[in-house]
Amino acid sequence: MKILITGGAGFLGSHLCDFLLSKGHSLICIDNLITGNITSIKHLIHNKNFRFIQRDITRSIDIDGDVDYVLHFASPASPTDYLKFPIETLKAGSLGTHKALDLAKEKNARFLLASSSEVYGNPLQHPQKEDYWGNVNPIGRRAVYDEAKRFGEALTMAYHRCYGMDTKIGRIFNTYGPRMRKDDGRVIPTFITQALRGEPLTVFGDGSQTRSFCYVSDLIEGVYKLMLSDINQPVNLGNPEAITILQLAQKILEITGSKSGIINRPLPDDDPKVRQPDITRAQGMLHWSRKVPLDEGLRKTIEWFKN
Ligand code: UDP
């Protein structure tokens, strides 16, 4: 297939580019590099099946020739990044999704939206199933990401219903692995960097909040299965095992053998207290679930950060 991916120089986008090229597809990768990193795709630049275009997806996109699939991954994705770029985040999820859907419609292509567990906000249902509508503060600081993803989902379903387009929505839960930026603010790269530098690990709040961390190779496989499926409803993709942030900090100290301690910092506004995917739909309809245990994934990620 000829696949266009927005946000292809980002953490997930770049891994997806590698994976899709390894499956024999040809790619057009669009990224404005606001939070993406050209180094993550520089090994692909001379691949004849890969073309990189540096462009803002919220502006018009003209692409010559056929496109079989549009994957919309462009958006700042870590709380630190989207708080730094609030308007850009809202635009990537709204105007960006609109442009990407229009392109898919024009090319008669299939479409996949990289949505997020953030659509569930600070969830009152636990674990979260796809039919849960969420608990989002629409005017909070995190709303720039949460509401943009929610709007993106609504727009995607509207294109599916109005134009009969074949669209997919993957709700991606916390994912980690090589190529995350040290300074992207997410908890795993932050804790690893702190542990390797011998600095205290900054646990926000008392660390009792939970997250479920999925290793990137598992996530990418889930996205690919969703792409090829005939499911048009949202599908949760993530690791169904939750861990507290304090336990995560202790685990990273143990694996790195670091002598760094732990210090507590204030909990950011609207930080979800719990988050854990119910992946019954992905297991049943995609025959997908995560394979890489957290300890193994953390070891690989720590090795990458060391190098
Ligand atoms: N967190 C933390 N210390 C940090 C960074 C994050 O304790 O230095 C916490 C954060 O408050 C949240 C969890 O770790 O409860 C996951 O944060 P992250 O930014 O990775 O992603 P989120 O799940 O909030 O989107």
mmCIF file of C-alpha atoms and ligand atoms in Angstrom:
data_model
loop_
_atom_site.group_PDB
_atom_site.id
_atom_site.type_symbol
_atom_site.label_atom_id
_atom_site.label_comp_id
_atom_site.label_asym_id
_atom_site.label_seq_id
_atom_site.Cartn_x
_atom_site.Cartn_y
_atom_site.Cartn_z
ATOM 1 C CA MET A 1 0.000 0.000 0.000
ATOM 2 C CA LYS A 2 0.954 3.640 -0.344
ATOM 3 C CA ILE A 3 0.511 5.089 3.116
ATOM 4 C CA LEU A 4 0.592 8.704 4.230
ATOM 5 C CA ILE A 5 1.443 9.241 7.870
ATOM 6 C CA THR A 6 1.182 12.565 9.661
ATOM 7 C CA GLY A 7 3.458 12.992 12.667
ATOM 8 C CA GLY A 8 5.784 10.405 11.207
ATOM 9 C CA ALA A 9 8.872 11.880 12.903
ATOM 10 C CA GLY A 10 7.329 11.546 16.350
ATOM 11 C CA PHE A 11 7.956 8.775 18.842
ATOM 12 C CA LEU A 12 5.123 6.475 17.678
ATOM 13 C CA GLY A 13 5.181 7.781 14.110
ATOM 14 C CA SER A 14 8.834 6.900 13.544
ATOM 15 C CA HIS A 15 8.398 3.369 14.889
ATOM 16 C CA LEU A 16 5.351 2.989 12.686
ATOM 17 C CA CYS A 17 7.391 4.135 9.650
ATOM 18 C CA ASP A 18 10.018 1.438 10.362
ATOM 19 C CA PHE A 19 7.354 -1.217 10.804
ATOM 20 C CA LEU A 20 5.362 -0.325 7.667
ATOM 21 C CA LEU A 21 8.499 -0.178 5.500
ATOM 22 C CA SER A 22 9.492 -3.609 6.821
ATOM 23 C CA LYS A 23 6.101 -4.883 5.616
ATOM 24 C CA GLY A 24 6.871 -3.623 2.091
ATOM 25 C CA HIS A 25 4.612 -0.548 2.057
ATOM 26 C CA SER A 26 5.671 2.784 0.631
ATOM 27 C CA LEU A 27 5.372 5.871 2.832
ATOM 28 C CA ILE A 28 4.873 9.595 2.694
ATOM 29 C CA CYS A 29 5.754 11.014 6.083
ATOM 30 C CA ILE A 30 4.572 14.507 6.979
ATOM 31 C CA ASP A 31 5.773 16.305 10.092
ATOM 32 C CA ASN A 32 6.322 19.954 11.004
ATOM 33 C CA LEU A 33 8.919 18.863 13.608
ATOM 34 C CA ILE A 34 7.317 20.955 16.344
ATOM 35 C CA THR A 35 7.818 18.044 18.747
ATOM 36 C CA GLY A 36 8.947 15.349 16.301
ATOM 37 C CA ASN A 37 12.610 14.635 15.839
ATOM 38 C CA ILE A 38 14.280 14.322 12.434
ATOM 39 C CA THR A 39 16.924 12.034 13.986
ATOM 40 C CA SER A 40 14.218 9.411 14.559
ATOM 41 C CA ILE A 41 13.744 9.025 10.788
ATOM 42 C CA LYS A 42 17.149 9.985 9.405
ATOM 43 C CA HIS A 43 18.024 6.322 8.766
ATOM 44 C CA LEU A 44 15.028 6.206 6.368
ATOM 45 C CA ILE A 45 15.752 9.271 4.270
ATOM 46 C CA HIS A 46 17.553 7.319 1.506
ATOM 47 C CA ASN A 47 15.005 4.494 1.404
ATOM 48 C CA LYS A 48 13.324 4.612 -2.009
ATOM 49 C CA ASN A 49 9.965 3.746 -0.447
ATOM 50 C CA PHE A 50 10.129 6.662 1.968
ATOM 51 C CA ARG A 51 9.462 10.333 1.349
ATOM 52 C CA PHE A 52 9.606 13.010 4.033
ATOM 53 C CA ILE A 53 7.730 16.293 3.741
ATOM 54 C CA GLN A 54 8.231 18.937 6.406
ATOM 55 C CA ARG A 55 4.861 20.637 6.631
ATOM 56 C CA ASP A 56 2.172 21.692 9.048
ATOM 57 C CA ILE A 57 -0.783 19.341 8.676
ATOM 58 C CA THR A 58 -3.251 22.100 9.622
ATOM 59 C CA ARG A 59 -2.497 23.761 6.251
ATOM 60 C CA SER A 60 -3.617 22.295 2.920
ATOM 61 C CA ILE A 61 -1.924 19.135 1.767
ATOM 62 C CA ASP A 62 -1.572 18.408 -1.940
ATOM 63 C CA ILE A 63 -0.200 15.003 -2.740
ATOM 64 C CA ASP A 64 0.276 13.693 -6.275
ATOM 65 C CA GLY A 65 -0.812 10.184 -7.139
ATOM 66 C CA ASP A 66 -2.660 7.528 -5.221
ATOM 67 C CA VAL A 67 -2.785 7.097 -1.493
ATOM 68 C CA ASP A 68 -4.332 3.947 -0.039
ATOM 69 C CA TYR A 69 -4.217 4.811 3.633
ATOM 70 C CA VAL A 70 -3.941 7.966 5.761
ATOM 71 C CA LEU A 71 -2.683 7.575 9.332
ATOM 72 C CA HIS A 72 -3.151 10.704 11.418
ATOM 73 C CA PHE A 73 -0.599 10.730 14.243
ATOM 74 C CA ALA A 74 0.415 14.395 14.250
ATOM 75 C CA SER A 75 0.051 16.149 17.603
ATOM 76 C CA PRO A 76 2.159 17.168 20.550
ATOM 77 C CA ALA A 77 1.487 14.192 22.831
ATOM 78 C CA SER A 78 3.127 14.633 26.214
ATOM 79 C CA PRO A 79 1.531 16.846 28.875
ATOM 80 C CA THR A 80 4.697 18.997 28.901
ATOM 81 C CA ASP A 81 4.551 19.460 25.129
ATOM 82 C CA TYR A 82 0.874 20.178 24.865
ATOM 83 C CA LEU A 83 0.973 22.656 27.729
ATOM 84 C CA LYS A 84 3.817 24.403 25.901
ATOM 85 C CA PHE A 85 1.927 24.362 22.578
ATOM 86 C CA PRO A 86 -1.747 24.572 23.579
ATOM 87 C CA ILE A 87 -3.102 26.236 20.424
ATOM 88 C CA GLU A 88 -0.993 24.058 18.103
ATOM 89 C CA THR A 89 -2.301 20.975 19.925
ATOM 90 C CA LEU A 90 -5.920 22.046 19.517
ATOM 91 C CA LYS A 91 -5.282 22.795 15.840
ATOM 92 C CA ALA A 92 -3.511 19.472 15.161
ATOM 93 C CA GLY A 93 -6.460 17.540 16.604
ATOM 94 C CA SER A 94 -9.163 19.646 14.934
ATOM 95 C CA LEU A 95 -7.951 21.311 11.704
ATOM 96 C CA GLY A 96 -5.254 18.657 11.260
ATOM 97 C CA THR A 97 -7.778 15.832 11.520
ATOM 98 C CA HIS A 98 -10.056 17.723 9.111
ATOM 99 C CA LYS A 99 -7.288 18.106 6.507
ATOM 100 C CA ALA A 100 -6.189 14.506 6.920
ATOM 101 C CA LEU A 101 -9.764 13.229 6.541
ATOM 102 C CA ASP A 102 -10.318 15.418 3.455
ATOM 103 C CA LEU A 103 -7.166 14.035 1.902
ATOM 104 C CA ALA A 104 -8.306 10.466 2.596
ATOM 105 C CA LYS A 105 -11.714 11.281 1.103
ATOM 106 C CA GLU A 106 -10.175 12.845 -2.025
ATOM 107 C CA LYS A 107 -7.891 9.823 -2.520
ATOM 108 C CA ASN A 108 -10.587 7.285 -1.664
ATOM 109 C CA ALA A 109 -8.230 6.039 1.026
ATOM 110 C CA ARG A 110 -8.851 4.409 4.369
ATOM 111 C CA PHE A 111 -8.164 6.487 7.479
ATOM 112 C CA LEU A 112 -6.889 5.817 10.980
ATOM 113 C CA LEU A 113 -6.956 8.347 13.795
ATOM 114 C CA ALA A 114 -4.393 8.004 16.578
ATOM 115 C CA SER A 115 -6.673 8.900 19.454
ATOM 116 C CA SER A 116 -5.841 8.647 23.117
ATOM 117 C CA SER A 117 -6.883 7.333 26.503
ATOM 118 C CA GLU A 118 -7.090 11.050 27.345
ATOM 119 C CA VAL A 119 -10.605 11.012 25.843
ATOM 120 C CA TYR A 120 -11.588 9.300 29.136
ATOM 121 C CA GLY A 121 -10.126 12.231 31.151
ATOM 122 C CA ASN A 122 -9.989 11.489 34.888
ATOM 123 C CA PRO A 123 -12.113 8.359 34.528
ATOM 124 C CA LEU A 124 -14.908 7.389 36.887
ATOM 125 C CA GLN A 125 -15.089 3.930 35.274
ATOM 126 C CA HIS A 126 -12.165 1.618 35.873
ATOM 127 C CA PRO A 127 -10.725 -0.084 33.849
ATOM 128 C CA GLN A 128 -11.930 1.930 30.858
ATOM 129 C CA LYS A 129 -14.030 0.281 28.149
ATOM 130 C CA GLU A 130 -14.611 1.890 24.768
ATOM 131 C CA ASP A 131 -18.288 2.588 25.570
ATOM 132 C CA TYR A 132 -17.332 4.830 28.518
ATOM 133 C CA TRP A 133 -17.818 8.515 27.599
ATOM 134 C CA GLY A 134 -15.215 9.896 29.942
ATOM 135 C CA ASN A 135 -14.835 12.639 32.528
ATOM 136 C CA VAL A 136 -13.012 15.580 30.976
ATOM 137 C CA ASN A 137 -12.678 19.126 32.315
ATOM 138 C CA PRO A 138 -13.369 21.097 29.103
ATOM 139 C CA ILE A 139 -11.617 24.258 30.311
ATOM 140 C CA GLY A 140 -8.678 22.716 32.180
ATOM 141 C CA ARG A 141 -5.096 22.900 30.945
ATOM 142 C CA ARG A 142 -5.164 19.315 29.675
ATOM 143 C CA ALA A 143 -8.336 20.058 27.709
ATOM 144 C CA VAL A 144 -6.253 21.256 24.754
ATOM 145 C CA TYR A 145 -5.248 17.656 24.124
ATOM 146 C CA ASP A 146 -8.278 15.812 25.509
ATOM 147 C CA GLU A 147 -10.900 17.874 23.707
ATOM 148 C CA ALA A 148 -8.882 17.943 20.478
ATOM 149 C CA LYS A 149 -8.792 14.131 20.487
ATOM 150 C CA ARG A 150 -12.498 13.974 21.335
ATOM 151 C CA PHE A 151 -13.290 16.371 18.475
ATOM 152 C CA GLY A 152 -11.049 14.315 16.172
ATOM 153 C CA GLU A 153 -13.015 11.184 17.041
ATOM 154 C CA ALA A 154 -16.349 12.963 16.458
ATOM 155 C CA LEU A 155 -15.139 14.265 13.073
ATOM 156 C CA THR A 156 -13.825 10.849 12.066
ATOM 157 C CA MET A 157 -17.174 9.210 12.881
ATOM 158 C CA ALA A 158 -18.998 11.986 10.984
ATOM 159 C CA TYR A 159 -16.901 11.305 7.845
ATOM 160 C CA HIS A 160 -17.560 7.608 8.285
ATOM 161 C CA ARG A 161 -21.318 8.151 8.599
ATOM 162 C CA CYS A 162 -21.758 10.952 6.024
ATOM 163 C CA TYR A 163 -19.375 9.725 3.320
ATOM 164 C CA GLY A 164 -19.259 6.004 4.066
ATOM 165 C CA MET A 165 -15.481 6.248 4.542
ATOM 166 C CA ASP A 166 -13.638 3.319 6.085
ATOM 167 C CA THR A 167 -12.213 4.936 9.231
ATOM 168 C CA LYS A 168 -10.549 3.532 12.362
ATOM 169 C CA ILE A 169 -9.962 5.048 15.785
ATOM 170 C CA GLY A 170 -7.198 3.661 18.010
ATOM 171 C CA ARG A 171 -7.314 4.904 21.615
ATOM 172 C CA ILE A 172 -3.685 4.692 22.581
ATOM 173 C CA PHE A 173 -2.795 4.333 26.257
ATOM 174 C CA ASN A 174 0.604 5.218 27.784
ATOM 175 C CA THR A 175 3.342 3.838 25.549
ATOM 176 C CA TYR A 176 7.103 3.933 26.059
ATOM 177 C CA GLY A 177 10.327 2.818 24.446
ATOM 178 C CA PRO A 178 13.414 3.995 22.569
ATOM 179 C CA ARG A 179 13.279 7.388 20.789
ATOM 180 C CA MET A 180 11.243 9.160 23.451
ATOM 181 C CA ARG A 181 12.818 12.542 24.036
ATOM 182 C CA LYS A 182 14.657 12.943 27.334
ATOM 183 C CA ASP A 183 12.915 16.264 27.838
ATOM 184 C CA ASP A 184 9.415 15.342 26.671
ATOM 185 C CA GLY A 185 8.275 15.333 30.297
ATOM 186 C CA ARG A 186 6.612 11.925 30.251
ATOM 187 C CA VAL A 187 7.213 9.862 33.294
ATOM 188 C CA ILE A 188 9.337 7.010 31.891
ATOM 189 C CA PRO A 189 11.948 9.079 29.987
ATOM 190 C CA THR A 190 12.031 11.537 32.903
ATOM 191 C CA PHE A 191 12.606 8.869 35.571
ATOM 192 C CA ILE A 192 15.191 7.019 33.451
ATOM 193 C CA THR A 193 17.120 10.224 32.737
ATOM 194 C CA GLN A 194 17.035 11.210 36.396
ATOM 195 C CA ALA A 195 18.116 7.729 37.558
ATOM 196 C CA LEU A 196 21.026 7.619 35.082
ATOM 197 C CA ARG A 197 22.190 11.106 36.115
ATOM 198 C CA GLY A 198 21.955 10.278 39.826
ATOM 199 C CA GLU A 199 19.272 12.922 40.342
ATOM 200 C CA PRO A 200 16.202 12.310 42.519
ATOM 201 C CA LEU A 201 13.142 10.943 40.707
ATOM 202 C CA THR A 202 10.346 13.527 40.751
ATOM 203 C CA VAL A 203 7.167 11.721 41.786
ATOM 204 C CA PHE A 204 4.151 14.001 41.374
ATOM 205 C CA GLY A 205 1.687 13.895 44.267
ATOM 206 C CA ASP A 206 2.067 10.867 46.529
ATOM 207 C CA GLY A 207 2.630 8.588 43.525
ATOM 208 C CA SER A 208 -0.534 6.561 44.159
ATOM 209 C CA GLN A 209 -1.972 7.437 40.728
ATOM 210 C CA THR A 210 -1.850 4.502 38.313
ATOM 211 C CA ARG A 211 -0.933 4.099 34.652
ATOM 212 C CA SER A 212 -0.596 1.082 32.351
ATOM 213 C CA PHE A 213 2.529 1.174 30.202
ATOM 214 C CA CYS A 214 2.743 -0.581 26.845
ATOM 215 C CA TYR A 215 6.051 -1.230 25.078
ATOM 216 C CA VAL A 216 6.200 0.484 21.690
ATOM 217 C CA SER A 217 6.641 -2.657 19.519
ATOM 218 C CA ASP A 218 3.441 -4.137 20.958
ATOM 219 C CA LEU A 219 1.550 -0.930 20.377
ATOM 220 C CA ILE A 220 2.683 -0.661 16.750
ATOM 221 C CA GLU A 221 1.574 -4.221 16.088
ATOM 222 C CA GLY A 222 -1.847 -3.328 17.530
ATOM 223 C CA VAL A 223 -2.102 -0.266 15.303
ATOM 224 C CA TYR A 224 -1.254 -2.387 12.252
ATOM 225 C CA LYS A 225 -3.881 -4.984 13.106
ATOM 226 C CA LEU A 226 -6.438 -2.222 13.577
ATOM 227 C CA MET A 227 -5.461 -0.683 10.220
ATOM 228 C CA LEU A 228 -6.108 -3.941 8.425
ATOM 229 C CA SER A 229 -9.329 -4.730 10.291
ATOM 230 C CA ASP A 230 -12.866 -3.834 9.299
ATOM 231 C CA ILE A 231 -13.646 -2.229 12.684
ATOM 232 C CA ASN A 232 -14.934 1.345 12.575
ATOM 233 C CA GLN A 233 -15.618 1.723 16.304
ATOM 234 C CA PRO A 234 -12.863 2.952 18.660
ATOM 235 C CA VAL A 235 -10.460 0.318 19.964
ATOM 236 C CA ASN A 236 -8.358 0.626 23.145
ATOM 237 C CA LEU A 237 -4.700 -0.244 22.593
ATOM 238 C CA GLY A 238 -2.514 -0.569 25.668
ATOM 239 C CA ASN A 239 -1.194 -2.770 28.410
ATOM 240 C CA PRO A 240 -4.033 -3.902 30.696
ATOM 241 C CA GLU A 241 -1.737 -4.157 33.755
ATOM 242 C CA ALA A 242 -1.619 -1.043 35.911
ATOM 243 C CA ILE A 243 1.136 0.105 38.253
ATOM 244 C CA THR A 244 1.363 3.110 40.600
ATOM 245 C CA ILE A 245 3.815 5.871 39.720
ATOM 246 C CA LEU A 246 5.653 5.284 42.986
ATOM 247 C CA GLN A 247 6.087 1.577 42.117
ATOM 248 C CA LEU A 248 7.328 2.614 38.678
ATOM 249 C CA ALA A 249 9.934 4.923 40.249
ATOM 250 C CA GLN A 250 11.111 2.113 42.532
ATOM 251 C CA LYS A 251 11.306 -0.304 39.614
ATOM 252 C CA ILE A 252 13.425 2.091 37.537
ATOM 253 C CA LEU A 253 15.776 2.677 40.491
ATOM 254 C CA GLU A 254 16.107 -1.078 40.904
ATOM 255 C CA ILE A 255 16.759 -1.871 37.219
ATOM 256 C CA THR A 256 19.264 0.965 36.741
ATOM 257 C CA GLY A 257 20.930 0.230 40.087
ATOM 258 C CA SER A 258 20.795 3.996 40.679
ATOM 259 C CA LYS A 259 21.371 5.514 44.102
ATOM 260 C CA SER A 260 19.009 8.399 43.262
ATOM 261 C CA GLY A 261 16.258 8.901 45.799
ATOM 262 C CA ILE A 262 12.679 9.981 45.236
ATOM 263 C CA ILE A 263 11.263 13.461 45.860
ATOM 264 C CA ASN A 264 7.624 14.474 45.741
ATOM 265 C CA ARG A 265 6.425 17.355 43.615
ATOM 266 C CA PRO A 266 2.908 18.848 43.339
ATOM 267 C CA LEU A 267 0.430 16.892 41.260
ATOM 268 C CA PRO A 268 -0.387 18.743 37.997
ATOM 269 C CA ASP A 269 -3.975 19.969 37.388
ATOM 270 C CA ASP A 270 -6.461 17.287 36.317
ATOM 271 C CA ASP A 271 -3.830 14.532 36.442
ATOM 272 C CA PRO A 272 -5.916 11.333 36.032
ATOM 273 C CA LYS A 273 -5.991 9.317 39.258
ATOM 274 C CA VAL A 274 -6.271 5.985 37.458
ATOM 275 C CA ARG A 275 -5.878 4.731 33.917
ATOM 276 C CA GLN A 276 -6.100 1.159 32.700
ATOM 277 C CA PRO A 277 -7.486 -0.101 29.414
ATOM 278 C CA ASP A 278 -10.061 -2.832 29.093
ATOM 279 C CA ILE A 279 -8.711 -4.502 25.946
ATOM 280 C CA THR A 280 -11.469 -7.089 25.486
ATOM 281 C CA ARG A 281 -12.352 -5.545 22.120
ATOM 282 C CA ALA A 282 -8.764 -5.613 20.809
ATOM 283 C CA GLN A 283 -8.265 -9.169 22.072
ATOM 284 C CA GLY A 284 -11.528 -10.438 20.580
ATOM 285 C CA MET A 285 -11.619 -8.546 17.285
ATOM 286 C CA LEU A 286 -7.927 -8.018 16.500
ATOM 287 C CA HIS A 287 -6.496 -11.040 18.338
ATOM 288 C CA TRP A 288 -4.051 -8.581 19.861
ATOM 289 C CA SER A 289 -2.655 -8.136 23.317
ATOM 290 C CA ARG A 290 0.655 -6.945 24.663
ATOM 291 C CA LYS A 291 3.571 -9.400 24.797
ATOM 292 C CA VAL A 292 6.525 -7.484 26.270
ATOM 293 C CA PRO A 293 6.452 -7.452 30.106
ATOM 294 C CA LEU A 294 7.124 -4.083 31.765
ATOM 295 C CA ASP A 295 10.486 -5.126 33.234
ATOM 296 C CA GLU A 296 11.775 -6.285 29.857
ATOM 297 C CA GLY A 297 10.542 -3.180 28.048
ATOM 298 C CA LEU A 298 12.076 -0.929 30.703
ATOM 299 C CA ARG A 299 15.419 -2.734 30.390
ATOM 300 C CA LYS A 300 15.456 -2.192 26.602
ATOM 301 C CA THR A 301 14.477 1.449 27.012
ATOM 302 C CA ILE A 302 17.109 2.060 29.691
ATOM 303 C CA GLU A 303 19.768 0.510 27.414
ATOM 304 C CA TRP A 304 18.735 2.855 24.626
ATOM 305 C CA PHE A 305 18.886 5.898 26.908
ATOM 306 C CA LYS A 306 22.331 4.827 28.155
ATOM 307 C CA ASN A 307 23.636 4.719 24.574
HETATM 308 N N1 UDP B 1 4.687 11.974 36.607
HETATM 309 C C1 UDP B 1 5.502 12.014 37.725
HETATM 310 N N2 UDP B 1 6.747 12.586 37.599
HETATM 311 C C2 UDP B 1 7.206 13.087 36.408
HETATM 312 C C3 UDP B 1 6.380 13.013 35.271
HETATM 313 C C4 UDP B 1 5.116 12.459 35.405
HETATM 314 O O1 UDP B 1 5.133 11.568 38.817
HETATM 315 O O2 UDP B 1 8.345 13.594 36.389
HETATM 316 C C5 UDP B 1 3.350 11.352 36.741
HETATM 317 C C6 UDP B 1 2.204 12.210 36.208
HETATM 318 O O3 UDP B 1 1.748 13.091 37.197
HETATM 319 C C7 UDP B 1 1.180 11.163 35.852
HETATM 320 C C8 UDP B 1 2.023 9.962 35.424
HETATM 321 O O4 UDP B 1 3.321 10.181 35.965
HETATM 322 O O5 UDP B 1 0.405 10.827 36.964
HETATM 323 C C9 UDP B 1 2.134 9.786 33.923
HETATM 324 O O6 UDP B 1 2.513 11.014 33.382
HETATM 325 P P1 UDP B 1 2.895 11.220 31.866
HETATM 326 O O7 UDP B 1 3.269 12.667 31.709
HETATM 327 O O8 UDP B 1 3.904 10.225 31.444
HETATM 328 O O9 UDP B 1 1.599 10.906 31.008
HETATM 329 P P2 UDP B 1 0.013 11.009 31.284
HETATM 330 O O10 UDP B 1 -0.399 9.634 31.597
HETATM 331 O O11 UDP B 1 -0.247 11.949 32.425
HETATM 332 O O12 UDP B 1 -0.502 11.524 30.011
#
